[in-house]
Tab-separated table of C-alpha atoms in Angstrom:
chain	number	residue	atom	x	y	z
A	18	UNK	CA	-113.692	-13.226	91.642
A	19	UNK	CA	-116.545	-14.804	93.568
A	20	UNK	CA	-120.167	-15.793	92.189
A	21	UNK	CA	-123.502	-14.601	94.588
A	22	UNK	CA	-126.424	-15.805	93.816
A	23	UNK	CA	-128.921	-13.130	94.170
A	24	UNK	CA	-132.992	-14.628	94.628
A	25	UNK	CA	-135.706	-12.775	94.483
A	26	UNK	CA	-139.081	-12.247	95.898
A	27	UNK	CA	-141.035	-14.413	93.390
A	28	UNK	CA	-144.437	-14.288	93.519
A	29	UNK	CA	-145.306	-15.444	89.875
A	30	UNK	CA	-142.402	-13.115	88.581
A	31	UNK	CA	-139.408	-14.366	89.358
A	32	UNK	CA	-138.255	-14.898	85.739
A	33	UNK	CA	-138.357	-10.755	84.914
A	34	UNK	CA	-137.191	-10.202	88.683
A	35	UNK	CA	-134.183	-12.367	88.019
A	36	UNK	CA	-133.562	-9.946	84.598
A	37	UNK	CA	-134.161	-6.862	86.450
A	38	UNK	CA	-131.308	-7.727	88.902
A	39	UNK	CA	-128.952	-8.450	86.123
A	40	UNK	CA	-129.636	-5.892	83.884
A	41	UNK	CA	-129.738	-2.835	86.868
A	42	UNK	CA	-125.912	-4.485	87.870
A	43	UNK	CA	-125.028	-3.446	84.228
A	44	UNK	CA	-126.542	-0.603	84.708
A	45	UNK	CA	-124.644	0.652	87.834
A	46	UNK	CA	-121.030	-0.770	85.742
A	47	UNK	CA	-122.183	1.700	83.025
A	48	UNK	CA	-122.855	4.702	85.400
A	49	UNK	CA	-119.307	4.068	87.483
A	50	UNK	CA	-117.720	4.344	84.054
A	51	UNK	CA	-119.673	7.033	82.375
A	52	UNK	CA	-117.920	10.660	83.269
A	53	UNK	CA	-121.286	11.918	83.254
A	54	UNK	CA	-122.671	8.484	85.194
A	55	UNK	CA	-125.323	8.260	82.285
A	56	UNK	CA	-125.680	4.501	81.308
A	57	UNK	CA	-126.896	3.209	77.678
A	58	UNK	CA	-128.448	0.210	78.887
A	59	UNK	CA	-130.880	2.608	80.973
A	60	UNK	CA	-132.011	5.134	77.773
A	61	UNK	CA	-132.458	2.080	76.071
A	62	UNK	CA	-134.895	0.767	78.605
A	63	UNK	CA	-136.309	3.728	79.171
A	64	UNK	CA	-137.549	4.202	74.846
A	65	UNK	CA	-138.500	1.075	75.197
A	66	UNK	CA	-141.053	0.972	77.718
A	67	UNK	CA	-142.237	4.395	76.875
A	68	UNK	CA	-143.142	2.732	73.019
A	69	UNK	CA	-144.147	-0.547	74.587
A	70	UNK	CA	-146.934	1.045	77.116
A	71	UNK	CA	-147.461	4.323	74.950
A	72	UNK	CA	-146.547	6.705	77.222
A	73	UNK	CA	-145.954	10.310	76.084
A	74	UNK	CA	-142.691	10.799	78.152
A	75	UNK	CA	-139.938	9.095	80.014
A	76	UNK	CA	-141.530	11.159	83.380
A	77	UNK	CA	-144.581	9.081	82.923
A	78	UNK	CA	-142.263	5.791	83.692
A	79	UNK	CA	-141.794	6.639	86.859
A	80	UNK	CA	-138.764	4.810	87.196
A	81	UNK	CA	-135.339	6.879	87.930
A	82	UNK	CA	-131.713	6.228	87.384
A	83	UNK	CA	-131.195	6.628	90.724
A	84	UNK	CA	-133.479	4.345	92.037
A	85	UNK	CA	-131.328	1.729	90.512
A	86	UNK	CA	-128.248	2.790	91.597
A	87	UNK	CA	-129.188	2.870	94.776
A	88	UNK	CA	-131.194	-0.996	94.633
A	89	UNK	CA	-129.856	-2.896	97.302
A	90	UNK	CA	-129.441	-7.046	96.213
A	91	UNK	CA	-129.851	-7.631	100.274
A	92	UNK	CA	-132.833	-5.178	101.127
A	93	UNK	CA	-134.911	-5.240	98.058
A	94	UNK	CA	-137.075	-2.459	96.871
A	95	UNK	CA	-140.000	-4.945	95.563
A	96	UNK	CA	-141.725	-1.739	94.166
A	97	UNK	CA	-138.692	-1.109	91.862
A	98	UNK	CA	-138.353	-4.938	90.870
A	99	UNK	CA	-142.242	-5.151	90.176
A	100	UNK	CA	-142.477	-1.701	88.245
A	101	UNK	CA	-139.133	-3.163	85.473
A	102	UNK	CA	-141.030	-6.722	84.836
A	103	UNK	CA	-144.100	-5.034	84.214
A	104	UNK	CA	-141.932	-2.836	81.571
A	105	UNK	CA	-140.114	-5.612	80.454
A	106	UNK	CA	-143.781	-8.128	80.032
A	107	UNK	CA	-144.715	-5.374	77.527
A	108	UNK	CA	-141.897	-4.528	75.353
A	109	UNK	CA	-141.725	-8.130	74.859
A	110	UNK	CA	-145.177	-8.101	73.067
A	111	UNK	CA	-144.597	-4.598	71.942
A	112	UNK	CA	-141.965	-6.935	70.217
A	113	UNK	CA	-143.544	-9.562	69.047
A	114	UNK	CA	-146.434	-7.943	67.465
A	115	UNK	CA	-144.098	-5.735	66.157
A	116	UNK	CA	-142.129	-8.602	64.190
A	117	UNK	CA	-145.590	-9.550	62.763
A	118	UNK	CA	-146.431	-6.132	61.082
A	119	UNK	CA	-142.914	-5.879	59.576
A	120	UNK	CA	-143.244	-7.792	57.180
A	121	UNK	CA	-144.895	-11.262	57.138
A	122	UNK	CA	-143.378	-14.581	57.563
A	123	UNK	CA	-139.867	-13.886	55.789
A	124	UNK	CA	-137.125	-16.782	56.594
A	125	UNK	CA	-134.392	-15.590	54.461
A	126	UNK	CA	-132.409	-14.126	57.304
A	127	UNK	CA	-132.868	-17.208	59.205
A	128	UNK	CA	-135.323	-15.693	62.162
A	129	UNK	CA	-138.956	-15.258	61.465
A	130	UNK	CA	-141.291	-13.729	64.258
A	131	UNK	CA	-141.745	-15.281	67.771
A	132	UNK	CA	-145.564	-16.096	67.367
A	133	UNK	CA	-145.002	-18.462	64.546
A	134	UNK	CA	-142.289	-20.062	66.469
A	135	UNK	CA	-144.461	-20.295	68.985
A	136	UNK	CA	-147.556	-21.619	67.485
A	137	UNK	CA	-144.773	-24.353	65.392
A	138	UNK	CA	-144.193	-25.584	68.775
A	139	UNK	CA	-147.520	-25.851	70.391
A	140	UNK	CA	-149.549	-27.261	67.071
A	141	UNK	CA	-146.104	-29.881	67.051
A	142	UNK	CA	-146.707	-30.768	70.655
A	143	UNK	CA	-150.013	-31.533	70.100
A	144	UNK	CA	-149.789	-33.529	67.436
A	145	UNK	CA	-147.462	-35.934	69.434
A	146	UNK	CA	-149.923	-35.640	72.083
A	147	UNK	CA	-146.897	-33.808	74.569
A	148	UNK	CA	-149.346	-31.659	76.773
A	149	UNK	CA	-146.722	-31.530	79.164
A	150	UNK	CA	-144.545	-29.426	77.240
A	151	UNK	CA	-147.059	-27.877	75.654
A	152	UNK	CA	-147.660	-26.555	79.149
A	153	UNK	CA	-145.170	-23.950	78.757
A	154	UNK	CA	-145.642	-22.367	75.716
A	155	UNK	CA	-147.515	-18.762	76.410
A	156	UNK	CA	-150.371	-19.418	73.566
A	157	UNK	CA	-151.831	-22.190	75.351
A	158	UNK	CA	-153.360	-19.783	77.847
A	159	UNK	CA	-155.477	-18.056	75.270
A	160	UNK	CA	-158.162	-20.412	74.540
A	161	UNK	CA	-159.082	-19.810	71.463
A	162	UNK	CA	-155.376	-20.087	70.258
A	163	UNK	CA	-155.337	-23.427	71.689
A	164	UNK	CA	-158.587	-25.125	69.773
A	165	UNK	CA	-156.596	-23.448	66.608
A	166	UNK	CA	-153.591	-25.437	67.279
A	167	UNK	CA	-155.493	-28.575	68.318
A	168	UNK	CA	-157.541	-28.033	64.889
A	169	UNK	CA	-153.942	-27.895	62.971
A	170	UNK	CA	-152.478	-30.605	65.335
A	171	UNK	CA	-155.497	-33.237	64.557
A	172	UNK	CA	-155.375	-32.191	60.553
A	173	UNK	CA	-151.189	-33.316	60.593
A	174	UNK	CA	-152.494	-36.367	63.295
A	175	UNK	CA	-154.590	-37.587	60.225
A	176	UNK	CA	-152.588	-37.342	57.485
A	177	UNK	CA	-150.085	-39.127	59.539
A	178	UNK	CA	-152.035	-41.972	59.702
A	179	UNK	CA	-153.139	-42.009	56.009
A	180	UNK	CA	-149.294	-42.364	55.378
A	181	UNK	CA	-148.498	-44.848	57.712
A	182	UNK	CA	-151.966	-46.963	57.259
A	183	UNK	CA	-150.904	-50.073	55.991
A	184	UNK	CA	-151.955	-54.058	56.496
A	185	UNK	CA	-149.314	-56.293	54.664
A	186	UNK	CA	-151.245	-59.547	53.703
A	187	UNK	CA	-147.954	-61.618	53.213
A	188	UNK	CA	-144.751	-61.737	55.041
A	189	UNK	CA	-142.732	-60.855	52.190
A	190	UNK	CA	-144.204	-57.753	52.580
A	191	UNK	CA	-143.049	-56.504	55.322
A	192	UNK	CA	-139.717	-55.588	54.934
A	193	UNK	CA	-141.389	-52.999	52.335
A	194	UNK	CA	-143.507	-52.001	54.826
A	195	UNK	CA	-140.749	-51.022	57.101
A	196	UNK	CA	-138.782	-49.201	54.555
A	197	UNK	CA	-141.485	-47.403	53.564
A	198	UNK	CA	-142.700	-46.130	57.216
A	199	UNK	CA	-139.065	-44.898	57.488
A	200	UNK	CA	-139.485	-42.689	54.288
A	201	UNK	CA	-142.794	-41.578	55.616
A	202	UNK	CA	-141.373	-40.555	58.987
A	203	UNK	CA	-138.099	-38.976	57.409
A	204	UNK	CA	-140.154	-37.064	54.910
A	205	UNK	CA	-143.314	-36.514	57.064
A	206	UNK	CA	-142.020	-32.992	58.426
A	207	UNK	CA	-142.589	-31.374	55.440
A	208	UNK	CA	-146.305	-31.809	55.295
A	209	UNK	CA	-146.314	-30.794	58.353
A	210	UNK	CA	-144.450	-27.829	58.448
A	211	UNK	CA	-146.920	-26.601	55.320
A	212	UNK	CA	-149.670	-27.341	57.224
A	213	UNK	CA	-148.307	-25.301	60.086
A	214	UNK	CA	-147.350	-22.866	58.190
A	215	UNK	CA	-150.803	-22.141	56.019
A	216	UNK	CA	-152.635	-22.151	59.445
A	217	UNK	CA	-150.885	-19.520	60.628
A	218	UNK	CA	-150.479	-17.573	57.998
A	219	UNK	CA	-154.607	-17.874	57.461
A	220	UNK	CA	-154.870	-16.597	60.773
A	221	UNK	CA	-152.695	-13.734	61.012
A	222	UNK	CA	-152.517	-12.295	57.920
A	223	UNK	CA	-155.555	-11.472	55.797
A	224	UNK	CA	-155.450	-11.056	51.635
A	225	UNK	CA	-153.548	-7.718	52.095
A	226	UNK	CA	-150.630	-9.182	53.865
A	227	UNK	CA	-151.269	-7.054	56.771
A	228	UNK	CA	-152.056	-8.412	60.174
A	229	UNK	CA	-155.847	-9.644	60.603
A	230	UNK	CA	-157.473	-7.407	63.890
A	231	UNK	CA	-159.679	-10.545	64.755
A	232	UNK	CA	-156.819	-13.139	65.002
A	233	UNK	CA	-156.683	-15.364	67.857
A	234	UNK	CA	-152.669	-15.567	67.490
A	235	UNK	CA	-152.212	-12.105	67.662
A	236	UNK	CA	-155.007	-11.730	70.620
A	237	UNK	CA	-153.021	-14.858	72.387
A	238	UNK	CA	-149.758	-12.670	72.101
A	239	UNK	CA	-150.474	-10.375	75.347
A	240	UNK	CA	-150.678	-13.258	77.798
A	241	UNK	CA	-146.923	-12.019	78.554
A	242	UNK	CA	-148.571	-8.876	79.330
A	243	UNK	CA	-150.849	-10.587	82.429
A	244	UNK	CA	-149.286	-10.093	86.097
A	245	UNK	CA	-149.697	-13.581	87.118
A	246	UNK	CA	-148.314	-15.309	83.677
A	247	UNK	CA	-144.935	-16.991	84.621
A	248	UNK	CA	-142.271	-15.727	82.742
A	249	UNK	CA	-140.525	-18.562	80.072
A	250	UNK	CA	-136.762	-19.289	79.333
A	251	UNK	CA	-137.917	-18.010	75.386
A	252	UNK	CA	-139.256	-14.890	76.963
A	253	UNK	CA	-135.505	-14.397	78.522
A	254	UNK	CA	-133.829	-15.049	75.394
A	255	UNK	CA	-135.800	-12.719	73.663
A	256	UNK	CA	-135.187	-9.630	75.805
A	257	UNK	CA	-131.526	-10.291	76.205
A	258	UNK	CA	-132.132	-10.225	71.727
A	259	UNK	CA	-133.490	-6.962	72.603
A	260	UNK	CA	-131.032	-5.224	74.775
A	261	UNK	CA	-128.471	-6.913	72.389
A	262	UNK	CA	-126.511	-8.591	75.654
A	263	UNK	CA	-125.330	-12.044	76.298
A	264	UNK	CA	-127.231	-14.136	78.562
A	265	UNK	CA	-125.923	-17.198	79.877
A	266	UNK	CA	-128.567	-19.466	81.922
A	267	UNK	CA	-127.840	-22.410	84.471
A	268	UNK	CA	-130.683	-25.029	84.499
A	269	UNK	CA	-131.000	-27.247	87.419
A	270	UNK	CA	-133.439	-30.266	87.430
A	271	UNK	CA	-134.198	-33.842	88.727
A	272	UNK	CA	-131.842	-35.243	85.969
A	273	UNK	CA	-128.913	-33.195	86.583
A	274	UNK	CA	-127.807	-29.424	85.499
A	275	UNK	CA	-126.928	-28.054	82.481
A	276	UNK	CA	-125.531	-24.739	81.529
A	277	UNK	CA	-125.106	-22.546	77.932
A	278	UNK	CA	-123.271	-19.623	79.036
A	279	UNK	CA	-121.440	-17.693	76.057
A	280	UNK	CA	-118.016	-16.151	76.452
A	281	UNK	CA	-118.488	-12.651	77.701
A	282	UNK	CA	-121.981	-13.030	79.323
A	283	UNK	CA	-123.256	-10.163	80.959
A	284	UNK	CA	-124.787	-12.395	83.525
A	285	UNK	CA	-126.217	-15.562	84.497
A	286	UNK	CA	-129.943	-16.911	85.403
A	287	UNK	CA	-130.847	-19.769	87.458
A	288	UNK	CA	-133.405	-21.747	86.536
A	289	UNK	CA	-134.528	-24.426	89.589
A	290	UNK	CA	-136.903	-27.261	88.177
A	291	UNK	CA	-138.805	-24.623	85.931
A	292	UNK	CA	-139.995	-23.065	88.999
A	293	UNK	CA	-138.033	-20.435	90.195
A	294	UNK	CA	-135.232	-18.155	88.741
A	295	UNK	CA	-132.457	-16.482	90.141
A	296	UNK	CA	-129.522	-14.081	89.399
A	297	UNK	CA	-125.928	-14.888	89.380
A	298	UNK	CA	-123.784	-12.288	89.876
A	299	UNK	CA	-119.623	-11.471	89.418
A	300	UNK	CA	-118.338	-9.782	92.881
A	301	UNK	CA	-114.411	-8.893	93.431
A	302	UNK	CA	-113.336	-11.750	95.378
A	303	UNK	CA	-111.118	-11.375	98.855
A	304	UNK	CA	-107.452	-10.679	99.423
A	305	UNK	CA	-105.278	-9.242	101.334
A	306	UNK	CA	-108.014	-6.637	102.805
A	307	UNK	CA	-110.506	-9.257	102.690
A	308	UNK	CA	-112.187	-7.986	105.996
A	309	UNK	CA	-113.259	-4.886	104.268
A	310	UNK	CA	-115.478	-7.177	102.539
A	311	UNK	CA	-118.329	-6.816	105.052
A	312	UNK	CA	-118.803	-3.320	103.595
A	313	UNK	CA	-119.854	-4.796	99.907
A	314	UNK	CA	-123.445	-4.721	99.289
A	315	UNK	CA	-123.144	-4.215	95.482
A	316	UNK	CA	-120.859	-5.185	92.786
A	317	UNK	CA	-120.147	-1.771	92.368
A	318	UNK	CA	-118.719	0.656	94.634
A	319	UNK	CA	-120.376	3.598	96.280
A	320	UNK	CA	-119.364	6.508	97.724
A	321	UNK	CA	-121.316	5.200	100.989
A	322	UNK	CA	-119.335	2.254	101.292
A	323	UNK	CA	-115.616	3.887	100.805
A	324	UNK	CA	-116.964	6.446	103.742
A	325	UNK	CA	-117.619	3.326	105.960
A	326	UNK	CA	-114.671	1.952	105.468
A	327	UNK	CA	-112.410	5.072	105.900
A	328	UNK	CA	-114.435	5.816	108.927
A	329	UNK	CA	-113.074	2.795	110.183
A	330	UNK	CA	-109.825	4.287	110.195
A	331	UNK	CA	-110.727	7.537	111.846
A	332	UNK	CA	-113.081	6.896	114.172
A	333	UNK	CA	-113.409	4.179	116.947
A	334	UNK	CA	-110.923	3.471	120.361
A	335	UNK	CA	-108.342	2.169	118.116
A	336	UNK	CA	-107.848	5.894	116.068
A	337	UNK	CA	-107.039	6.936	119.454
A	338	UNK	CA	-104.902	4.665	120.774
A	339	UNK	CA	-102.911	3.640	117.595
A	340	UNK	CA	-100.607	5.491	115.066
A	341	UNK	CA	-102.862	7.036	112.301
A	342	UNK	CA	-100.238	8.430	109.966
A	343	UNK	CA	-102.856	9.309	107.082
A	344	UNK	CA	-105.604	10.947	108.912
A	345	UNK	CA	-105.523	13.983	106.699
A	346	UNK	CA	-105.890	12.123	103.313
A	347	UNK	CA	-108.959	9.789	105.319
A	348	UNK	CA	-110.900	12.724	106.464
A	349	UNK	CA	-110.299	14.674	102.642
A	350	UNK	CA	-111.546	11.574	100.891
A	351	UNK	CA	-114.816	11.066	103.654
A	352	UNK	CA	-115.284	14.825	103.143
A	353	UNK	CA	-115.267	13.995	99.032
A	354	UNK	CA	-117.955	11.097	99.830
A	355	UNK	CA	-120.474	13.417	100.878
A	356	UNK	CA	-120.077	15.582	98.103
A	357	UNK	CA	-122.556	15.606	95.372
A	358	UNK	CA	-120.587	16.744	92.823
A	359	UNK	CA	-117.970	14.351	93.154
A	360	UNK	CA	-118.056	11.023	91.575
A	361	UNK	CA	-116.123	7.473	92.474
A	362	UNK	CA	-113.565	8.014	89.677
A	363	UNK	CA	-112.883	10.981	91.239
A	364	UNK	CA	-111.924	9.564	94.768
A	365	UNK	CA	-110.422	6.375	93.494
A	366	UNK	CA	-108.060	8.878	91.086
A	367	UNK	CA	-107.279	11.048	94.349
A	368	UNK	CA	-106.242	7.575	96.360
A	369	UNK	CA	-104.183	6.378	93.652
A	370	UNK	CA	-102.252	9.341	93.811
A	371	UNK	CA	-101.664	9.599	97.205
A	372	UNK	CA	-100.707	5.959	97.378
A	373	UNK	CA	-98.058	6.427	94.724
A	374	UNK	CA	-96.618	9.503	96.038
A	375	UNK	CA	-96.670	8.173	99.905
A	376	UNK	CA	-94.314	5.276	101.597
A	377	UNK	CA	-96.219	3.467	103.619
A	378	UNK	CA	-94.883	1.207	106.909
A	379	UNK	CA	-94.939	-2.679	106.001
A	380	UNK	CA	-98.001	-3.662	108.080
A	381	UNK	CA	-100.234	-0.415	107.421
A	382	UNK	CA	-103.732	-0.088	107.818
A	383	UNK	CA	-104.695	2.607	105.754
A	384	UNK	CA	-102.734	0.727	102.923
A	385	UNK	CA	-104.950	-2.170	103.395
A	386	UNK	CA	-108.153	0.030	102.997
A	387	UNK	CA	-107.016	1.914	100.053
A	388	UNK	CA	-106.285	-1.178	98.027
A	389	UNK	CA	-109.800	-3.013	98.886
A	390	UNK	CA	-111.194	0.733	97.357
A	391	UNK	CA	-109.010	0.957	94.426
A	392	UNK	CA	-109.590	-2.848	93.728
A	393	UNK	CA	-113.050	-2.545	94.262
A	394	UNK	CA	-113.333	0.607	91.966
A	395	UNK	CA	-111.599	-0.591	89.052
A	396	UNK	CA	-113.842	-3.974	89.041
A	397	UNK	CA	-116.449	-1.393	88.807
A	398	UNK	CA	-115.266	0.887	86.164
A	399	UNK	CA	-113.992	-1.966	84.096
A	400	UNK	CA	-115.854	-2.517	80.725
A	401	UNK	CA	-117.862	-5.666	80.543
A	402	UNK	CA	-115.382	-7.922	78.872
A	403	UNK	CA	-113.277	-7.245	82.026
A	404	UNK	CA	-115.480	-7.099	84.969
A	405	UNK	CA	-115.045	-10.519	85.958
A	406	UNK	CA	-110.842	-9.917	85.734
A	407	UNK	CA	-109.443	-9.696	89.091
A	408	UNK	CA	-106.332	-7.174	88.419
A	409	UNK	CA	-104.213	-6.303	91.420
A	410	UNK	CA	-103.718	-3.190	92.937
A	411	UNK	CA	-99.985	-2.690	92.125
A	412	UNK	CA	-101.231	-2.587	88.588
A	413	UNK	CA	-103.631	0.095	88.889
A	414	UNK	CA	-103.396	2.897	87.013
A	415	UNK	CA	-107.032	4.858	87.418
């Protein structure tokens, strides 16, 4: 197999671009696989942005199955890539305030809503006067979020040094003193965390326990929504929780790289100094037809590219000049391309046959074609735990 590294236009969006490309390539496995080409990944974006921007139907969306299938990773279609991160900016706060309204801060499970984590963060930051990292945490835009935060921050900032305010007068008393700043410090998270935690809670939620309409948190929540707001490694993490996939990210800086990808990761994201992102994507690597590979333009196979390539073998001064023992099979199978109502699995199935029911001479041509197509199919009908298995064509059984 062979890794491409697919960028993307950028402009302020190349986090969601850089999920759009990875998340259409799933989308075009599911379709090659699906007898119907229907892909789950796609009706599950589709109810989601329809909730997210409260549209009435999935016309409204204006985005079409098609249009992905047919996205090209070398030419582009910046209208499709811009209309999916807008989707994607607003099901995450469709999200987010979502989590709030379901049912207050609740820990037991472990995960409590994205705004408190959030806010935890940026009030934390502040306190240890970080405003570089607080840079990239999305309530920091919103002002008024951010004087609630510095309010919190300054209120932990002073109990801090209440704690740790002490003047020894003798020098026996400074080993005490040390022990007890270490006590302080070891214990000091849990005011806090309380403090934290009552702030936001004040803010949020009013005496009903439902969420309060004038709350800055809540009102900070759709920055993700705003065109020009750079998407965050959280905000990643959050729709891959979403679409219930496996995301594994690369992260490349002045110190070095660093990578978390899980086993079975649907794909990976680049992320260069915290200013760009990219997409990494699986490809069927070369072999013996490996100069067929100029025809890939997409991890999966199209009906378009297996017509090039046969064409190749019917067409052109050497058709005429040398042997071509399988013409009739070539011209069936370019005929199938440009049927509508034929599908890949349908051709690949029709090539394996022939291929096991034909000899073929040691050094043929058309042999070399039909294994870089049956190759090349089965890579793209393969479920996701096996699309990055190279499996060779003698062991095809489509």
């Amino acid at each position: 197999m062979v890794t491409r590294v697919i960028d993307n236009p950028g402009r302020g969006k190349c986090a969601f671009f850089s999920f759009s490309i990875g998340l259409m390539d799933m989308i075009k496995h599911q379709c090659a696989r699906d007898p119907r080409g229907r892909s789950a990944i796609f009706e599950t974006f589709q109810n989601l942005s329809v909730a997210a921007l409260g549209l009435s139907s999935v016309d409204e969306l204006n985005i079409s199955l098609d249009e992905i299938k047919k996205f090209n990773y070398n030419k582009q279609s910046f209208q499709l890539l811009d209309k999916m991160q807008r989707c994607f900016r607003h099901i995450i706060y469709h999200h987010r305030t979502s989590d709030l309204r379901a049912g207050g801060l609740n820990f037991d499970n472990g995960v409590g809503p994205t705004a408190f984590f959030d806010f935890n963060e940026l009030v934390r930051c502040f306190a240890k006067n970080d405003f570089q990292s607080a840079q990239f945490i999305g309530l920091i835009n919103f002002p008024a979020a951010r004087a609630y935060a510095e309010k919190a921050a300054n209120e932990i900032k002073s109990i801090m040094k209440r704690l740790t305010e002490w003047y020894p007068s003798k020098r026996a008393d400074e080993a005490y003193t040390t022990a007890r700043n270490k006590y302080m410090l070891k214990h000091f998270d849990h005011y806090a965390s309380e403090i934290i935690f009552k702030a936001f809670n004040d803010d949020v939620y009013n005496q009903a326990g439902e969420v309060n309409d004038s709350s800055c948190i809540v009102a900070a929540l759709r920055d993700v929504t705003v065109e020009s707001r750079w998407g965050t490694h959280q905000d990643l993490d959050e729709l891959a929780h979403i679409f219930n996939i496996k995301l594994g990210v690369r992260t490349y800086s002045e110190r070095g790289s660093y990578q978390n990808i899980p086993a079975g990761a649907a794909f990976t994201l680049n992320n260069w100094g915290n200013g760009h992102w990219n997409t990494s994507l699986t490809f069927l690597g070369t072999f013996a037809g490996k100069k067929y590979d100029t025809f890939t333009k997409d991890s999966v196979i199209s009906k378009e590219e297996i017509k090039e390539i046969l064409l190749t073998y019917t067409t052109g001064w050497k058709s005429i000049f040398t042997p071509r023992h399988h013409l009739d099979i070539a011209k069936q199978l370019i005929k199938d391309c440009d049927n509508e109502t034929i599908n890949v699995t349908t051709i690949a199935n029709k090539l394996s046959r022939y291929m096991t029911e034909t000899n073929f001479a040691k050094n043929s041509s058309f042999i070399k074609r039909a294994h870089y197509i049956i190759a090349r199919a089965e890579y793209s009908l393969a479920p996701a735990k096996d699309a990055g298995k190279f499996i060779e064509p003698s062991s095809l059984n489509l």
